[in-house]
Each structure stands twice: as C-alpha cells, then as structure tokens.
Amino acid sequence: MKLLFVAGFLAVIVYNLGAGLYYMLVDKGTSKRTVNALTRRIGFSIALIALVVLGIATGVVQPHGVGV
C-alpha cells in the first residue's frame, strides 16, 4: 500500500511536469498555465518528502541502509 501511494504521487508529479512542458510549448508565454503546473509539481514533491519523513518519524516506514 505504501509503495502504491508513493508511485501515485510520483505519477502526479511527472504528469504536472509534462503539463508544464506542454503549456510552455502551446501557449508561448501568453498564459500562466506553465507556472501553475510547475508550482503544483513543486508542491506535490514537497508534500511527498514531508510524508516520507513523517512516516519514518512515526515508524510506518522503516529506512534501511544500502548494503547493510
């Protein structure tokens, strides 16, 4: 379930990145849709990082070292 949650967040982040690229190419600077899409992407990225940190702090997510 945790993996699906993170994968869903990453899918939304990549979608907003693609939307920003599309709006940048189509609008040619005449609207703020590019800025809005990239702002949403940054917001989702920060929210995902905060949720992972919260999950580690509460013990829901168990971090592990590489090669340990």
Coordinates of N, CA and C in Angstrom, one line a residue:
M1 N 0.8 -1.2 0.0 CA 0.0 0.0 0.0 C 0.9 1.3 0.0
K2 N 1.9 1.2 0.8 CA 2.8 2.4 0.9 C 3.5 2.6 -0.5
L3 N 3.9 1.5 -1.2 CA 4.5 1.7 -2.5 C 3.6 2.3 -3.5
L4 N 2.3 1.8 -3.5 CA 1.3 2.4 -4.4 C 1.1 3.9 -4.1
F5 N 1.1 4.3 -2.9 CA 0.9 5.7 -2.5 C 2.0 6.5 -3.1
V6 N 3.2 6.1 -2.9 CA 4.4 6.8 -3.4 C 4.4 6.8 -4.9
A7 N 4.1 5.7 -5.5 CA 4.0 5.6 -7.0 C 3.0 6.5 -7.6
G8 N 1.8 6.6 -6.9 CA 0.8 7.6 -7.3 C 1.2 9.0 -7.2
F9 N 1.9 9.4 -6.1 CA 2.5 10.7 -6.0 C 3.4 11.0 -7.1
L10 N 4.3 10.0 -7.4 CA 5.3 10.3 -8.5 C 4.6 10.4 -9.8
A11 N 3.6 9.7 -10.1 CA 2.8 9.8 -11.3 C 2.2 11.2 -11.5
V12 N 1.7 11.7 -10.4 CA 1.1 13.0 -10.4 C 2.2 14.1 -10.7
I13 N 3.3 13.9 -10.0 CA 4.5 14.8 -10.2 C 4.9 14.8 -11.7
V14 N 5.1 13.6 -12.3 CA 5.5 13.5 -13.7 C 4.5 14.1 -14.6
Y15 N 3.2 13.9 -14.3 CA 2.1 14.5 -15.1 C 2.2 16.0 -15.1
N16 N 2.3 16.6 -13.9 CA 2.4 18.0 -13.9 C 3.7 18.6 -14.6
L17 N 4.7 17.8 -14.5 CA 5.9 18.2 -15.3 C 5.7 18.2 -16.8
G18 N 5.0 17.2 -17.3 CA 4.6 17.1 -18.7 C 3.6 18.2 -19.1
A19 N 2.7 18.5 -18.2 CA 1.7 19.5 -18.5 C 2.4 20.9 -18.6
G20 N 3.4 21.1 -17.7 CA 4.1 22.4 -17.8 C 4.9 22.5 -19.1
L21 N 5.5 21.4 -19.6 CA 6.2 21.4 -20.9 C 5.2 21.7 -22.0
Y22 N 4.0 21.0 -21.9 CA 3.0 21.2 -23.0 C 2.5 22.6 -23.0
Y23 N 2.2 23.2 -21.9 CA 1.7 24.5 -21.8 C 2.7 25.5 -22.3
M24 N 4.0 25.2 -22.0 CA 5.1 26.1 -22.4 C 5.2 26.1 -23.9
L25 N 5.0 25.0 -24.5 CA 5.1 24.9 -26.0 C 3.9 25.5 -26.7
V26 N 2.7 25.3 -26.1 CA 1.5 25.7 -26.8 C 1.2 27.1 -26.6
D27 N 1.3 27.6 -25.4 CA 0.9 29.0 -25.0 C 1.9 30.0 -25.4
K28 N 3.1 29.7 -25.6 CA 4.2 30.6 -25.9 C 4.2 31.8 -25.1
G29 N 4.0 31.6 -23.8 CA 4.2 32.7 -22.8 C 3.0 33.6 -22.7
T30 N 1.8 33.2 -23.2 CA 0.7 34.1 -23.1 C -0.2 33.9 -21.9
S31 N 0.0 32.8 -21.2 CA -0.8 32.5 -20.0 C 0.1 32.0 -18.9
K32 N -0.5 31.8 -17.7 CA 0.2 31.4 -16.5 C 0.1 29.9 -16.3
R33 N -0.4 29.1 -17.2 CA -0.7 27.7 -17.0 C 0.6 27.0 -16.8
T34 N 1.7 27.4 -17.4 CA 3.0 26.7 -17.2 C 3.5 26.9 -15.8
V35 N 3.4 28.1 -15.3 CA 3.8 28.4 -13.9 C 2.9 27.7 -12.9
N36 N 1.6 27.6 -13.2 CA 0.7 26.9 -12.3 C 1.0 25.4 -12.2
A37 N 1.3 24.8 -13.4 CA 1.6 23.4 -13.4 C 2.9 23.1 -12.7
L38 N 3.9 23.9 -12.9 CA 5.2 23.7 -12.2 C 5.1 24.0 -10.7
T39 N 4.3 24.9 -10.3 CA 4.1 25.2 -8.9 C 3.4 24.0 -8.2
R40 N 2.4 23.4 -8.9 CA 1.8 22.2 -8.4 C 2.8 21.1 -8.2
R41 N 3.7 20.9 -9.2 CA 4.7 19.9 -9.2 C 5.6 20.0 -8.0
I42 N 6.0 21.3 -7.7 CA 6.9 21.5 -6.6 C 6.1 21.2 -5.3
G43 N 4.8 21.6 -5.2 CA 4.0 21.4 -4.0 C 3.9 19.9 -3.7
F44 N 3.6 19.1 -4.8 CA 3.5 17.7 -4.6 C 4.8 17.0 -4.2
S45 N 5.9 17.5 -4.7 CA 7.2 17.0 -4.4 C 7.5 17.3 -2.9
I46 N 7.2 18.5 -2.4 CA 7.4 18.8 -1.0 C 6.5 18.0 -0.1
A47 N 5.3 17.8 -0.6 CA 4.3 17.0 0.2 C 4.8 15.5 0.3
L48 N 5.3 15.0 -0.8 CA 5.8 13.6 -0.7 C 7.0 13.5 0.2
I49 N 7.9 14.4 0.1 CA 9.1 14.4 1.0 C 8.6 14.5 2.5
A50 N 7.7 15.4 2.8 CA 7.2 15.5 4.1 C 6.5 14.3 4.6
L51 N 5.7 13.6 3.8 CA 5.1 12.4 4.2 C 6.0 11.3 4.4
V52 N 7.1 11.2 3.6 CA 8.1 10.1 3.9 C 8.8 10.4 5.2
V53 N 9.2 11.6 5.5 CA 9.8 12.0 6.7 C 8.9 11.7 7.9
L54 N 7.6 12.0 7.8 CA 6.6 11.8 8.8 C 6.5 10.3 9.0
G55 N 6.5 9.5 7.9 CA 6.4 8.1 8.0 C 7.5 7.4 8.7
I56 N 8.7 8.0 8.5 CA 9.9 7.5 9.2 C 9.9 7.8 10.6
A57 N 9.4 9.1 10.9 CA 9.4 9.5 12.3 C 8.4 8.7 13.1
T58 N 7.3 8.3 12.5 CA 6.2 7.6 13.3 C 6.5 6.1 13.2
G59 N 7.4 5.6 12.4 CA 7.7 4.2 12.4 C 6.9 3.4 11.4
V60 N 6.1 4.1 10.5 CA 5.4 3.4 9.5 C 6.3 2.9 8.4
V61 N 7.3 3.7 8.1 CA 8.3 3.4 7.1 C 9.6 3.1 7.8
Q62 N 10.2 2.0 7.4 CA 11.4 1.5 8.0 C 12.6 1.8 7.1
P63 N 13.4 2.8 7.3 CA 14.6 3.1 6.4 C 15.6 2.0 6.6
H64 N 16.3 1.7 5.5 CA 17.4 0.7 5.6 C 18.6 1.3 4.8
G65 N 19.8 0.8 5.2 CA 21.0 1.2 4.6 C 21.2 0.4 3.3
V66 N 22.0 0.9 2.4 CA 22.3 0.2 1.2 C 23.5 -0.7 1.5
G67 N 23.4 -2.0 1.3 CA 24.5 -2.9 1.5 C 24.7 -3.3 2.9
V68 N 23.8 -3.0 3.8 CA 24.0 -3.3 5.2 C 23.4 -4.6 5.6

